[in-house]
């Protein structure tokens, strides 16, 4: 919602009864910073409140004052996560944070377009925001081996230090899931990921080409 370009994709979000989001991702805040917002505070309390004797509420002392964390979620206590989340928009402003989010979505579209020039890689799902799911084709091996090889490519990428995508499943097939969230990510990083994924896949597919 902080980006005029992305906001229209979230039309209807105001009708949600609850929303959960991680500021340690697009919000550029150190881990962890998770927000959970509900329309009906009473419903939240009815769901999570813990009435145990040792958690009794009082009008004075440590047991008095504002609602306890154990009334709002599964945690019985919480650290002061809100401070770092408050500092970030105060320092950089919502316009700049929105620009960062828009930039990551632009890079995801760039990755989508770049995949077309890598003959051994293929896009596995539409790119709506900042997530790109793709895989090495492994044309000369069967699907079972191809799934194993794509999982190994992700581990190879991690160990190389080039980038850190995750493994996911789409329509029963293993895919490489790249999520662009860091404000420092550039097109050079996208190229490095795709170059490495194709090269690593090629190296791993060759021993299986006769399977």
PDB file of C-alpha atoms in Angstrom:
ATOM      1  CA  UNK A   1       0.000   0.000   0.000  1.00  0.00           C
ATOM      2  CA  UNK A   2       3.019   2.321   0.338  1.00  0.00           C
ATOM      3  CA  UNK A   3       3.647   2.151  -3.412  1.00  0.00           C
ATOM      4  CA  UNK A   4       1.158   3.835  -5.780  1.00  0.00           C
ATOM      5  CA  UNK A   5       2.091   1.246  -8.408  1.00  0.00           C
ATOM      6  CA  UNK A   6       1.539  -1.819  -6.210  1.00  0.00           C
ATOM      7  CA  UNK A   7      -1.421  -0.567  -4.157  1.00  0.00           C
ATOM      8  CA  UNK A   8      -4.073  -1.260  -6.854  1.00  0.00           C
ATOM      9  CA  UNK A   9      -3.159  -4.965  -6.693  1.00  0.00           C
ATOM     10  CA  UNK A  10      -4.379  -4.983  -3.080  1.00  0.00           C
ATOM     11  CA  UNK A  11      -7.826  -3.611  -3.823  1.00  0.00           C
ATOM     12  CA  UNK A  12     -10.270  -5.075  -1.300  1.00  0.00           C
ATOM     13  CA  UNK A  13      -7.712  -5.504   1.492  1.00  0.00           C
ATOM     14  CA  UNK A  14      -9.793  -3.163   3.648  1.00  0.00           C
ATOM     15  CA  UNK A  15     -12.481  -5.870   3.892  1.00  0.00           C
ATOM     16  CA  UNK A  16     -10.153  -8.332   5.640  1.00  0.00           C
ATOM     17  CA  UNK A  17     -10.948  -9.328   9.228  1.00  0.00           C
ATOM     18  CA  UNK A  18      -7.248  -9.766   9.976  1.00  0.00           C
ATOM     19  CA  UNK A  19      -3.887  -9.066   8.366  1.00  0.00           C
ATOM     20  CA  UNK A  20      -0.426 -10.445   9.093  1.00  0.00           C
ATOM     21  CA  UNK A  21       2.808  -9.067   7.683  1.00  0.00           C
ATOM     22  CA  UNK A  22       6.537  -9.173   8.349  1.00  0.00           C
ATOM     23  CA  UNK A  23       8.354  -5.850   8.581  1.00  0.00           C
ATOM     24  CA  UNK A  24      11.656  -7.749   8.541  1.00  0.00           C
ATOM     25  CA  UNK A  25      11.053  -8.407   4.849  1.00  0.00           C
ATOM     26  CA  UNK A  26       9.816  -5.512   2.720  1.00  0.00           C
ATOM     27  CA  UNK A  27       9.948  -3.147   5.695  1.00  0.00           C
ATOM     28  CA  UNK A  28      13.780  -3.477   5.805  1.00  0.00           C
ATOM     29  CA  UNK A  29      13.687  -4.005   9.593  1.00  0.00           C
ATOM     30  CA  UNK A  30      16.045  -6.476  11.338  1.00  0.00           C
ATOM     31  CA  UNK A  31      14.533  -9.888  12.136  1.00  0.00           C
ATOM     32  CA  UNK A  32      12.052 -10.399  13.710  1.00  0.00           C
ATOM     33  CA  UNK A  33       9.248  -7.870  13.344  1.00  0.00           C
ATOM     34  CA  UNK A  34       5.853  -9.451  12.753  1.00  0.00           C
ATOM     35  CA  UNK A  35       2.596  -7.489  12.723  1.00  0.00           C
ATOM     36  CA  UNK A  36      -0.846  -8.966  13.283  1.00  0.00           C
ATOM     37  CA  UNK A  37      -3.815  -6.622  12.931  1.00  0.00           C
ATOM     38  CA  UNK A  38      -7.443  -7.492  13.586  1.00  0.00           C
ATOM     39  CA  UNK A  39     -10.683  -5.653  12.993  1.00  0.00           C
ATOM     40  CA  UNK A  40     -12.347  -6.985  16.166  1.00  0.00           C
ATOM     41  CA  UNK A  41     -10.099  -6.761  19.221  1.00  0.00           C
ATOM     42  CA  UNK A  42     -12.566  -8.689  21.358  1.00  0.00           C
ATOM     43  CA  UNK A  43     -12.445 -11.641  18.965  1.00  0.00           C
ATOM     44  CA  UNK A  44      -8.648 -11.658  19.200  1.00  0.00           C
ATOM     45  CA  UNK A  45      -8.759 -11.669  22.983  1.00  0.00           C
ATOM     46  CA  UNK A  46     -11.406 -14.420  23.035  1.00  0.00           C
ATOM     47  CA  UNK A  47      -9.126 -16.529  20.840  1.00  0.00           C
ATOM     48  CA  UNK A  48      -5.797 -16.080  22.621  1.00  0.00           C
ATOM     49  CA  UNK A  49      -6.437 -14.904  26.202  1.00  0.00           C
ATOM     50  CA  UNK A  50      -4.897 -17.201  28.820  1.00  0.00           C
ATOM     51  CA  UNK A  51      -6.890 -17.155  32.082  1.00  0.00           C
ATOM     52  CA  UNK A  52      -4.375 -19.204  34.135  1.00  0.00           C
ATOM     53  CA  UNK A  53      -4.100 -18.254  37.814  1.00  0.00           C
ATOM     54  CA  UNK A  54      -0.469 -17.156  37.529  1.00  0.00           C
ATOM     55  CA  UNK A  55      -1.462 -14.769  34.751  1.00  0.00           C
ATOM     56  CA  UNK A  56      -4.136 -12.997  36.795  1.00  0.00           C
ATOM     57  CA  UNK A  57      -4.751  -9.335  35.961  1.00  0.00           C
ATOM     58  CA  UNK A  58      -4.614  -6.659  38.618  1.00  0.00           C
ATOM     59  CA  UNK A  59      -5.356  -2.972  38.787  1.00  0.00           C
ATOM     60  CA  UNK A  60      -1.885  -2.097  40.175  1.00  0.00           C
ATOM     61  CA  UNK A  61       1.711  -3.292  39.906  1.00  0.00           C
ATOM     62  CA  UNK A  62       3.183  -5.394  37.108  1.00  0.00           C
ATOM     63  CA  UNK A  63      -0.159  -7.088  36.572  1.00  0.00           C
ATOM     64  CA  UNK A  64      -1.978  -3.841  35.889  1.00  0.00           C
ATOM     65  CA  UNK A  65      -2.191  -1.475  32.980  1.00  0.00           C
ATOM     66  CA  UNK A  66      -2.453  -2.325  29.297  1.00  0.00           C
ATOM     67  CA  UNK A  67      -3.436  -5.765  27.910  1.00  0.00           C
ATOM     68  CA  UNK A  68      -0.872  -8.492  28.416  1.00  0.00           C
ATOM     69  CA  UNK A  69       0.877 -10.008  25.377  1.00  0.00           C
ATOM     70  CA  UNK A  70      -0.702 -13.372  26.282  1.00  0.00           C
ATOM     71  CA  UNK A  71      -4.105 -11.831  25.504  1.00  0.00           C
ATOM     72  CA  UNK A  72      -3.079 -10.975  21.946  1.00  0.00           C
ATOM     73  CA  UNK A  73      -1.239 -14.050  20.633  1.00  0.00           C
ATOM     74  CA  UNK A  74       0.571 -17.234  21.529  1.00  0.00           C
ATOM     75  CA  UNK A  75       3.514 -15.461  23.223  1.00  0.00           C
ATOM     76  CA  UNK A  76       3.283 -14.981  26.976  1.00  0.00           C
ATOM     77  CA  UNK A  77       5.746 -12.107  26.743  1.00  0.00           C
ATOM     78  CA  UNK A  78       7.262 -10.010  23.966  1.00  0.00           C
ATOM     79  CA  UNK A  79      10.426  -7.999  23.423  1.00  0.00           C
ATOM     80  CA  UNK A  80      10.251  -4.367  22.338  1.00  0.00           C
ATOM     81  CA  UNK A  81      10.060  -5.191  18.624  1.00  0.00           C
ATOM     82  CA  UNK A  82       8.006  -2.099  17.892  1.00  0.00           C
ATOM     83  CA  UNK A  83      10.929   0.284  18.469  1.00  0.00           C
ATOM     84  CA  UNK A  84      12.996  -0.733  15.428  1.00  0.00           C
ATOM     85  CA  UNK A  85       9.857  -0.806  13.287  1.00  0.00           C
ATOM     86  CA  UNK A  86       8.982   2.726  14.421  1.00  0.00           C
ATOM     87  CA  UNK A  87      12.488   4.033  13.718  1.00  0.00           C
ATOM     88  CA  UNK A  88      12.586   2.817  10.107  1.00  0.00           C
ATOM     89  CA  UNK A  89       9.648   4.830   8.682  1.00  0.00           C
ATOM     90  CA  UNK A  90      10.583   7.758  10.932  1.00  0.00           C
ATOM     91  CA  UNK A  91      14.091   7.830   9.425  1.00  0.00           C
ATOM     92  CA  UNK A  92      13.317   7.031   5.799  1.00  0.00           C
ATOM     93  CA  UNK A  93       9.648   7.925   5.361  1.00  0.00           C
ATOM     94  CA  UNK A  94       6.856   5.876   3.844  1.00  0.00           C
ATOM     95  CA  UNK A  95       7.494   7.224   0.348  1.00  0.00           C
ATOM     96  CA  UNK A  96      11.033   5.853   0.338  1.00  0.00           C
ATOM     97  CA  UNK A  97       9.916   2.502   1.742  1.00  0.00           C
ATOM     98  CA  UNK A  98       7.272   2.334  -0.963  1.00  0.00           C
ATOM     99  CA  UNK A  99       9.932   3.071  -3.566  1.00  0.00           C
ATOM    100  CA  UNK A 100      12.042   0.186  -2.232  1.00  0.00           C
ATOM    101  CA  UNK A 101       9.085  -2.191  -2.545  1.00  0.00           C
ATOM    102  CA  UNK A 102       8.381  -0.983  -6.062  1.00  0.00           C
ATOM    103  CA  UNK A 103      12.058  -1.445  -6.953  1.00  0.00           C
ATOM    104  CA  UNK A 104      12.030  -5.080  -5.817  1.00  0.00           C
ATOM    105  CA  UNK A 105       8.927  -5.772  -7.910  1.00  0.00           C
ATOM    106  CA  UNK A 106      10.643  -4.192 -10.911  1.00  0.00           C
ATOM    107  CA  UNK A 107      13.648  -6.464 -10.363  1.00  0.00           C
ATOM    108  CA  UNK A 108      11.328  -9.480 -10.195  1.00  0.00           C
ATOM    109  CA  UNK A 109       9.893  -8.506 -13.578  1.00  0.00           C
ATOM    110  CA  UNK A 110      13.434  -8.101 -14.863  1.00  0.00           C
ATOM    111  CA  UNK A 111      14.225 -11.624 -13.690  1.00  0.00           C
ATOM    112  CA  UNK A 112      11.099 -12.895 -15.438  1.00  0.00           C
ATOM    113  CA  UNK A 113      12.229 -11.285 -18.700  1.00  0.00           C
ATOM    114  CA  UNK A 114      15.828 -12.453 -18.294  1.00  0.00           C
ATOM    115  CA  UNK A 115      14.696 -16.057 -17.892  1.00  0.00           C
ATOM    116  CA  UNK A 116      13.656 -15.994 -21.545  1.00  0.00           C
ATOM    117  CA  UNK A 117      17.282 -15.764 -22.662  1.00  0.00           C
ATOM    118  CA  UNK A 118      18.440 -18.690 -20.521  1.00  0.00           C
ATOM    119  CA  UNK A 119      17.540 -21.779 -22.586  1.00  0.00           C
ATOM    120  CA  UNK A 120      18.027 -24.191 -19.704  1.00  0.00           C
ATOM    121  CA  UNK A 121      15.860 -22.286 -17.217  1.00  0.00           C
ATOM    122  CA  UNK A 122      12.080 -21.890 -17.210  1.00  0.00           C
ATOM    123  CA  UNK A 123       9.556 -19.740 -15.348  1.00  0.00           C
ATOM    124  CA  UNK A 124       7.167 -21.881 -13.299  1.00  0.00           C
ATOM    125  CA  UNK A 125       4.538 -19.372 -12.112  1.00  0.00           C
ATOM    126  CA  UNK A 126       3.227 -15.867 -12.895  1.00  0.00           C
ATOM    127  CA  UNK A 127       5.187 -13.017 -11.295  1.00  0.00           C
ATOM    128  CA  UNK A 128       2.698 -10.809  -9.456  1.00  0.00           C
ATOM    129  CA  UNK A 129       4.962  -8.969  -7.008  1.00  0.00           C
ATOM    130  CA  UNK A 130       8.516  -9.754  -5.895  1.00  0.00           C
ATOM    131  CA  UNK A 131       8.611 -13.578  -6.014  1.00  0.00           C
ATOM    132  CA  UNK A 132       9.954 -15.501  -9.009  1.00  0.00           C
ATOM    133  CA  UNK A 133       9.663 -19.286  -9.164  1.00  0.00           C
ATOM    134  CA  UNK A 134      11.746 -21.019 -11.809  1.00  0.00           C
ATOM    135  CA  UNK A 135      13.674 -24.240 -12.370  1.00  0.00           C
ATOM    136  CA  UNK A 136      16.380 -25.812 -14.462  1.00  0.00           C
ATOM    137  CA  UNK A 137      14.721 -27.745 -17.295  1.00  0.00           C
ATOM    138  CA  UNK A 138      16.943 -30.809 -16.990  1.00  0.00           C
ATOM    139  CA  UNK A 139      15.622 -31.845 -20.403  1.00  0.00           C
ATOM    140  CA  UNK A 140      17.742 -35.004 -20.579  1.00  0.00           C
ATOM    141  CA  UNK A 141      16.639 -36.488 -17.236  1.00  0.00           C
ATOM    142  CA  UNK A 142      13.313 -37.681 -15.846  1.00  0.00           C
ATOM    143  CA  UNK A 143      11.120 -35.528 -13.608  1.00  0.00           C
ATOM    144  CA  UNK A 144      12.119 -37.346 -10.422  1.00  0.00           C
ATOM    145  CA  UNK A 145      15.791 -36.619 -10.997  1.00  0.00           C
ATOM    146  CA  UNK A 146      14.963 -33.100 -12.175  1.00  0.00           C
ATOM    147  CA  UNK A 147      13.279 -32.352  -8.846  1.00  0.00           C
ATOM    148  CA  UNK A 148      16.295 -33.652  -6.950  1.00  0.00           C
ATOM    149  CA  UNK A 149      18.680 -31.667  -9.149  1.00  0.00           C
ATOM    150  CA  UNK A 150      16.778 -28.394  -8.650  1.00  0.00           C
ATOM    151  CA  UNK A 151      16.863 -28.889  -4.883  1.00  0.00           C
ATOM    152  CA  UNK A 152      20.611 -29.481  -5.138  1.00  0.00           C
ATOM    153  CA  UNK A 153      21.014 -26.313  -7.220  1.00  0.00           C
ATOM    154  CA  UNK A 154      19.516 -24.295  -4.366  1.00  0.00           C
ATOM    155  CA  UNK A 155      21.947 -25.862  -1.893  1.00  0.00           C
ATOM    156  CA  UNK A 156      24.810 -25.180  -4.315  1.00  0.00           C
ATOM    157  CA  UNK A 157      23.757 -21.530  -4.547  1.00  0.00           C
ATOM    158  CA  UNK A 158      23.678 -21.237  -0.757  1.00  0.00           C
ATOM    159  CA  UNK A 159      27.120 -22.760  -0.358  1.00  0.00           C
ATOM    160  CA  UNK A 160      28.563 -20.603  -3.130  1.00  0.00           C
ATOM    161  CA  UNK A 161      27.572 -17.441  -1.294  1.00  0.00           C
ATOM    162  CA  UNK A 162      26.116 -15.985  -4.482  1.00  0.00           C
ATOM    163  CA  UNK A 163      22.518 -15.821  -3.286  1.00  0.00           C
ATOM    164  CA  UNK A 164      20.017 -17.565  -1.029  1.00  0.00           C
ATOM    165  CA  UNK A 165      16.807 -18.667  -2.792  1.00  0.00           C
ATOM    166  CA  UNK A 166      14.539 -21.273  -1.237  1.00  0.00           C
ATOM    167  CA  UNK A 167      13.041 -24.538  -2.453  1.00  0.00           C
ATOM    168  CA  UNK A 168       9.301 -24.793  -3.089  1.00  0.00           C
ATOM    169  CA  UNK A 169       6.767 -26.976  -4.893  1.00  0.00           C
ATOM    170  CA  UNK A 170       4.464 -25.975  -7.773  1.00  0.00           C
ATOM    171  CA  UNK A 171       2.129 -28.530  -9.352  1.00  0.00           C
ATOM    172  CA  UNK A 172       4.119 -31.292  -7.718  1.00  0.00           C
ATOM    173  CA  UNK A 173       7.484 -30.170  -9.080  1.00  0.00           C
ATOM    174  CA  UNK A 174      10.425 -28.711  -7.172  1.00  0.00           C
ATOM    175  CA  UNK A 175      11.178 -25.073  -8.036  1.00  0.00           C
ATOM    176  CA  UNK A 176      13.760 -22.468  -7.137  1.00  0.00           C
ATOM    177  CA  UNK A 177      11.957 -19.656  -5.301  1.00  0.00           C
ATOM    178  CA  UNK A 178      13.642 -16.262  -5.441  1.00  0.00           C
ATOM    179  CA  UNK A 179      12.146 -13.499  -3.295  1.00  0.00           C
ATOM    180  CA  UNK A 180      13.536 -10.009  -3.865  1.00  0.00           C
ATOM    181  CA  UNK A 181      13.228  -7.913  -0.706  1.00  0.00           C
ATOM    182  CA  UNK A 182      16.592  -6.285  -0.001  1.00  0.00           C
ATOM    183  CA  UNK A 183      16.945  -2.632  -0.955  1.00  0.00           C
ATOM    184  CA  UNK A 184      20.556  -3.301  -2.015  1.00  0.00           C
ATOM    185  CA  UNK A 185      19.650  -5.915  -4.644  1.00  0.00           C
ATOM    186  CA  UNK A 186      20.521  -4.899  -8.206  1.00  0.00           C
ATOM    187  CA  UNK A 187      20.185  -6.281 -11.732  1.00  0.00           C
ATOM    188  CA  UNK A 188      23.748  -7.575 -11.384  1.00  0.00           C
ATOM    189  CA  UNK A 189      22.560  -9.798  -8.538  1.00  0.00           C
ATOM    190  CA  UNK A 190      19.744 -11.110 -10.738  1.00  0.00           C
ATOM    191  CA  UNK A 191      22.212 -11.916 -13.514  1.00  0.00           C
ATOM    192  CA  UNK A 192      24.541 -13.621 -11.038  1.00  0.00           C
ATOM    193  CA  UNK A 193      21.715 -15.825  -9.764  1.00  0.00           C
ATOM    194  CA  UNK A 194      20.535 -16.902 -13.203  1.00  0.00           C
ATOM    195  CA  UNK A 195      24.031 -17.467 -14.547  1.00  0.00           C
ATOM    196  CA  UNK A 196      24.934 -19.605 -11.557  1.00  0.00           C
ATOM    197  CA  UNK A 197      21.645 -21.548 -11.590  1.00  0.00           C
ATOM    198  CA  UNK A 198      22.086 -22.461 -15.248  1.00  0.00           C
ATOM    199  CA  UNK A 199      25.752 -23.425 -14.835  1.00  0.00           C
ATOM    200  CA  UNK A 200      25.140 -25.460 -11.675  1.00  0.00           C
ATOM    201  CA  UNK A 201      22.162 -27.181 -13.237  1.00  0.00           C
ATOM    202  CA  UNK A 202      24.123 -28.033 -16.344  1.00  0.00           C
ATOM    203  CA  UNK A 203      26.902 -29.548 -14.252  1.00  0.00           C
ATOM    204  CA  UNK A 204      24.464 -31.640 -12.221  1.00  0.00           C
ATOM    205  CA  UNK A 205      22.360 -32.776 -15.183  1.00  0.00           C
ATOM    206  CA  UNK A 206      25.264 -34.205 -17.170  1.00  0.00           C
ATOM    207  CA  UNK A 207      25.865 -37.259 -14.906  1.00  0.00           C
ATOM    208  CA  UNK A 208      22.138 -38.107 -15.154  1.00  0.00           C
ATOM    209  CA  UNK A 209      21.739 -37.608 -18.903  1.00  0.00           C
ATOM    210  CA  UNK A 210      21.545 -41.361 -19.547  1.00  0.00           C
ATOM    211  CA  UNK A 211      18.866 -42.021 -16.893  1.00  0.00           C
TER     212      UNK A 211
END
